[in-house]
Short mmCIF file of C-alpha atoms in Angstrom, two decimals:
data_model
loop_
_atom_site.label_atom_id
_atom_site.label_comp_id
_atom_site.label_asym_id
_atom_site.label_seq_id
_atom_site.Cartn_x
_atom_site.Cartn_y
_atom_site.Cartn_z
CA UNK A 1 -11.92 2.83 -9.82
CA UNK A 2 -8.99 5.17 -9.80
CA UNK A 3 -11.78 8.30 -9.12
CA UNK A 4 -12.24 6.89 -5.68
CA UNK A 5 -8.54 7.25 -4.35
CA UNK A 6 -9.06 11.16 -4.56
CA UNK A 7 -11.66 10.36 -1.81
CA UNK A 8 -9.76 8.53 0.54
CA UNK A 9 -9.91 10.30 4.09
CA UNK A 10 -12.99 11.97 3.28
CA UNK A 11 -15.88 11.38 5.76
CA UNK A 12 -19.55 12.96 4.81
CA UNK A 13 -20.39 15.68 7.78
CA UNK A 14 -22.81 18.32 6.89
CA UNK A 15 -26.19 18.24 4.66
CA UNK A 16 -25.74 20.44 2.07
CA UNK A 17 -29.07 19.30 0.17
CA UNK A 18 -32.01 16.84 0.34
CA UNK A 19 -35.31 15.52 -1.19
CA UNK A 20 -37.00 13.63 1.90
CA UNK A 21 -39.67 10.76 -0.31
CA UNK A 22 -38.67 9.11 -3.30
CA UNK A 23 -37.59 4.76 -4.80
CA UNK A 24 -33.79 4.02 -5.11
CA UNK A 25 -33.72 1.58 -8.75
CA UNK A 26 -30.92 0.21 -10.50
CA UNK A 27 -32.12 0.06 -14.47
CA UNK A 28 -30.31 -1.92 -16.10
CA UNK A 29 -29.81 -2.27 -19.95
CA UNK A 30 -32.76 -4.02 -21.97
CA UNK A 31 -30.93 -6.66 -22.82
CA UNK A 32 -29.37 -7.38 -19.73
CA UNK A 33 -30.50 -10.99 -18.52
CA UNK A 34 -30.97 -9.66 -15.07
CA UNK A 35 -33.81 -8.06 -15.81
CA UNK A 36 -34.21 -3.88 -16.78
CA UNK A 37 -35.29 -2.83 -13.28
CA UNK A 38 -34.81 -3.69 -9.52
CA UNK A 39 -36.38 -2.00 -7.00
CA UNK A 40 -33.52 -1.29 -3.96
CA UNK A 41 -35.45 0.91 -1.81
CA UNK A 42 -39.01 1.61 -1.47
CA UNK A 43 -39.33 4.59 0.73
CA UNK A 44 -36.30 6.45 0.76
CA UNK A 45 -34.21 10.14 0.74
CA UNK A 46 -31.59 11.22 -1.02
CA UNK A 47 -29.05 13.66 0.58
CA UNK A 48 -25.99 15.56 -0.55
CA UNK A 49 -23.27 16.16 2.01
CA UNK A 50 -19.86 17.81 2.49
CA UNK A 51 -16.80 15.52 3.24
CA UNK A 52 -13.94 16.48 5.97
CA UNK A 53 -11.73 17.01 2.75
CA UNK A 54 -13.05 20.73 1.13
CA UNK A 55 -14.37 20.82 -2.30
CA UNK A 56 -15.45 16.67 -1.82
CA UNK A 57 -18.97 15.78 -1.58
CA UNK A 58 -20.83 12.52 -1.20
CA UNK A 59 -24.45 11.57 -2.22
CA UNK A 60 -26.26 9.31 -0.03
CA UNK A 61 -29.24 7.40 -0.04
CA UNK A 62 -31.07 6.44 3.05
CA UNK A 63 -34.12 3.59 3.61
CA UNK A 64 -36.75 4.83 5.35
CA UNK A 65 -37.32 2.24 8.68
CA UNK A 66 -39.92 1.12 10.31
CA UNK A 67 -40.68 2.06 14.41
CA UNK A 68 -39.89 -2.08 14.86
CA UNK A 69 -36.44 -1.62 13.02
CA UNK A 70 -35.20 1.37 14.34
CA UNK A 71 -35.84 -0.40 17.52
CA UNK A 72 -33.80 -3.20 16.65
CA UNK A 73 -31.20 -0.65 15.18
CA UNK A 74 -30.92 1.37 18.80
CA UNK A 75 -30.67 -1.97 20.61
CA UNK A 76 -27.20 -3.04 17.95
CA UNK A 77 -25.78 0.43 18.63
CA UNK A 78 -25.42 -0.02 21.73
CA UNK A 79 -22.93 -3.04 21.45
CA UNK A 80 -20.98 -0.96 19.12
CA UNK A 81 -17.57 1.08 20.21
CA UNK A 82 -18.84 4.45 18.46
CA UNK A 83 -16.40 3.90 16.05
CA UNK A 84 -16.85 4.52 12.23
CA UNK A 85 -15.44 4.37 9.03
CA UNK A 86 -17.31 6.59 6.82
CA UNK A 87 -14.46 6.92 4.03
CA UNK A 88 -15.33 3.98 1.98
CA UNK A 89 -17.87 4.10 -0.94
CA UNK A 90 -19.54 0.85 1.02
CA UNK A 91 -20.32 1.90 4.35
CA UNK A 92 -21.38 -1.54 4.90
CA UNK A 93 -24.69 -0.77 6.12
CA UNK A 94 -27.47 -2.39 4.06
CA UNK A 95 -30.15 1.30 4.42
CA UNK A 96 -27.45 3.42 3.19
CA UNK A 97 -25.99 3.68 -0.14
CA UNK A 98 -23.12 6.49 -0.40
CA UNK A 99 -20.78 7.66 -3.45
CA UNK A 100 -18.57 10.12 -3.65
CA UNK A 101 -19.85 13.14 -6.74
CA UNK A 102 -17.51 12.84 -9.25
CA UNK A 103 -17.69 13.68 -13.12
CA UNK A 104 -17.47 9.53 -13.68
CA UNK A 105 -20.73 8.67 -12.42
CA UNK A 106 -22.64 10.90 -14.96
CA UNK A 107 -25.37 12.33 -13.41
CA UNK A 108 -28.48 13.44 -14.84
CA UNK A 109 -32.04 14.88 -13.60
CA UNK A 110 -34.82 14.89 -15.87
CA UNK A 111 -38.58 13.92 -15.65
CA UNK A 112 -40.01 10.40 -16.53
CA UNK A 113 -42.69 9.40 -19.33
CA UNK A 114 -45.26 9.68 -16.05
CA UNK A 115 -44.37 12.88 -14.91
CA UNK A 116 -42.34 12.25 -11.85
CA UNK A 117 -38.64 13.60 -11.88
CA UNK A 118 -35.85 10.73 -11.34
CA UNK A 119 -32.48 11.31 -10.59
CA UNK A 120 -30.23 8.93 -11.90
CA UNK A 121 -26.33 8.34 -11.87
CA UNK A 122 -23.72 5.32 -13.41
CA UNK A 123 -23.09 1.73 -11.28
CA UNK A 124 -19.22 1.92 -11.71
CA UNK A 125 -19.27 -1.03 -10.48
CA UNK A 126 -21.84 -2.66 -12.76
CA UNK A 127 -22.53 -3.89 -16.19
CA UNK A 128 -22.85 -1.63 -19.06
CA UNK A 129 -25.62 0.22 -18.81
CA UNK A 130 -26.46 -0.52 -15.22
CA UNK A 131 -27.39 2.86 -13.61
CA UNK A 132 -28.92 4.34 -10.26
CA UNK A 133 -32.19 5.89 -10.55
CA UNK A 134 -33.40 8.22 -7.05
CA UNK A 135 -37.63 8.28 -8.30
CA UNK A 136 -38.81 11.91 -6.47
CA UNK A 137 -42.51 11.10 -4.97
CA UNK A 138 -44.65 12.71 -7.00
CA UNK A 139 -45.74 15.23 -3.74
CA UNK A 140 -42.55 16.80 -4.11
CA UNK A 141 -42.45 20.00 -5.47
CA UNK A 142 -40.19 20.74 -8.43
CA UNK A 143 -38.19 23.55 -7.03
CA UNK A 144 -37.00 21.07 -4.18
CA UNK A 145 -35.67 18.95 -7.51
CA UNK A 146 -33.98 22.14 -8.90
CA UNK A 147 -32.52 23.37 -5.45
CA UNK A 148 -31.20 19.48 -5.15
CA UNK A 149 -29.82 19.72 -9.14
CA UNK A 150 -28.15 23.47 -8.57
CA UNK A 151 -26.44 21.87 -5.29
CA UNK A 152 -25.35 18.56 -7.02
CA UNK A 153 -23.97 20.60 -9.79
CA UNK A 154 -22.83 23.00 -7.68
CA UNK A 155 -20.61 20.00 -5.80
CA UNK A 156 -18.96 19.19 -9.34
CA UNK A 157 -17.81 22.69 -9.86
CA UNK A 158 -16.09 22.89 -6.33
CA UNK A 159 -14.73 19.27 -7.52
CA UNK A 160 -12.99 20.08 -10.89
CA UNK A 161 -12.59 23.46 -10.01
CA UNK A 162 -11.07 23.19 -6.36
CA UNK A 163 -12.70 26.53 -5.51
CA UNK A 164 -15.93 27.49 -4.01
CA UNK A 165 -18.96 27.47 -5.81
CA UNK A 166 -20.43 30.91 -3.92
CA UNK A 167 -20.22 32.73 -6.25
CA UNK A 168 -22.19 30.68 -8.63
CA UNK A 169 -25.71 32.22 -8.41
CA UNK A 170 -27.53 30.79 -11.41
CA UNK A 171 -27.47 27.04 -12.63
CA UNK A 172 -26.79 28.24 -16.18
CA UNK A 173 -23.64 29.04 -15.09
CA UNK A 174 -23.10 25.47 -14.53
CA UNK A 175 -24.18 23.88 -18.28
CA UNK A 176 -20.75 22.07 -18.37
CA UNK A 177 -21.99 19.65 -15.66
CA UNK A 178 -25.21 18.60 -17.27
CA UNK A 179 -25.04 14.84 -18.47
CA UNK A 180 -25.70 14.20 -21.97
CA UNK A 181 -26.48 11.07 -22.99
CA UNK A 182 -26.48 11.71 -26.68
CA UNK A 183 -22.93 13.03 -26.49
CA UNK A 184 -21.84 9.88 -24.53
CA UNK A 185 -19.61 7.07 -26.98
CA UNK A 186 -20.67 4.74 -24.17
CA UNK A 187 -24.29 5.61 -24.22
CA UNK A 188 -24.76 5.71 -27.65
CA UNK A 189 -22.67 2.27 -28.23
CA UNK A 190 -25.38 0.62 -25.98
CA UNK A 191 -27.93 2.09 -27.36
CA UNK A 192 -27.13 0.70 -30.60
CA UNK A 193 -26.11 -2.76 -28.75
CA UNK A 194 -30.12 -2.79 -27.29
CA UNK A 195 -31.67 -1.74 -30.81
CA UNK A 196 -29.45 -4.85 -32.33
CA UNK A 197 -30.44 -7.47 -29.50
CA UNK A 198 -34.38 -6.67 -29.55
CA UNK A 199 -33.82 -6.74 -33.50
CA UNK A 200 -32.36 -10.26 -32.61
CA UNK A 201 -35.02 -11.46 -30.91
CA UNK A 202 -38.02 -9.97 -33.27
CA UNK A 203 -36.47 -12.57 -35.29
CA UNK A 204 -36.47 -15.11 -33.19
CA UNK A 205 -40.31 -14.65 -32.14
CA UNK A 206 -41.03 -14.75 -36.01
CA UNK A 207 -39.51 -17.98 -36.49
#
């Protein structure tokens, strides 16, 4: 994706945000034949950090290990060099999913049919309609989802903007960022691509 060379050289340092407990998906369409929904992580947390390049941030998502495989983890480290290569959107490490917060990957926050807020953001590098979904535990409080959302959209201001987002003091201020599906030509043309294949096969069932 041509986004992704305005990241190059940028390695994630500091936390900027976090929700510690939620499930990493990846929805897909409803009539992709994959199937609409694979779970990638159970037990997870989802942070937000700042690059080494200013105004760049990077969203990363983190499986929760077990005592026996954070064992096995220390023992691997220490036939490593200490030497990293954090700039890549694949870090290469199969409990960590990172991408860089850009505009592209249309972001959105809202709260499921169940009551549970999600999180959810585009697969570039999928299908169409294939889509990242961060599932908040239900024991996390709302305002951690808001102080998450006002720092995400915070991080696409300071993007587009190439200026500190300081001064930015209310998330109202930051309406421009919010993802709307309905006002998406992509979103809407598979929307009306998954109406006409479960129309499709209604039919077929009836035959």
């Amino acid at each position: 994706m041509n986004f992704l060379k305005k990241f190059i050289g940028a390695s994630p340092i500091d936390e900027v945000a976090s929700i510690p407990s939620g499930k990493l998906f990846l929805t897909r369409a409803p009539f992709s034949p994959k199937g609409a929904l694979e779970c990638l992580y159970n037990d997870a947390l989802i942070k937000i950090k700042k690059t080494t390049k200013e105004h760049y941030y990077q969203i990363s998502i983190i499986k929760a290990c077990s005592e026996g495989e954070l064992n096995s983890e220390s023992v691997d480290d220490e036939g490593d060099d200490g030497e990293s290569d954090d700039s890549n959107e694949d870090s290469g490490n199969n409990d960590e999913k990172a991408f860089s917060i850009d505009p592209e990957l249309k972001f959105r926050v809202y709260t499921k049919s169940d009551g549970t807020q999600a999180i959810s953001w585009k697969d570039v590098n999928g299908d169409l309609g294939d889509r990242f979904e961060f599932s908040v535990d239900e024991d996390i409080k709302y305002t951690e989802v808001d102080n998450f959302t006002f720092s995400l959209y915070k991080c696409l201001y300071e993007l587009r903007y190439q200026k500190s987002a300081d001064d930015i003091t209310d998330i109202s201020q930051l309406s421009e960022f919010v993802y709307d599906p309905t006002t998406d030509d992509e979103a809407v043309e598979m929307d009306r691509f998954s109406r006409f294949a479960m129309s499709c096969a209604s039919s077929q069932e009836l035959r």
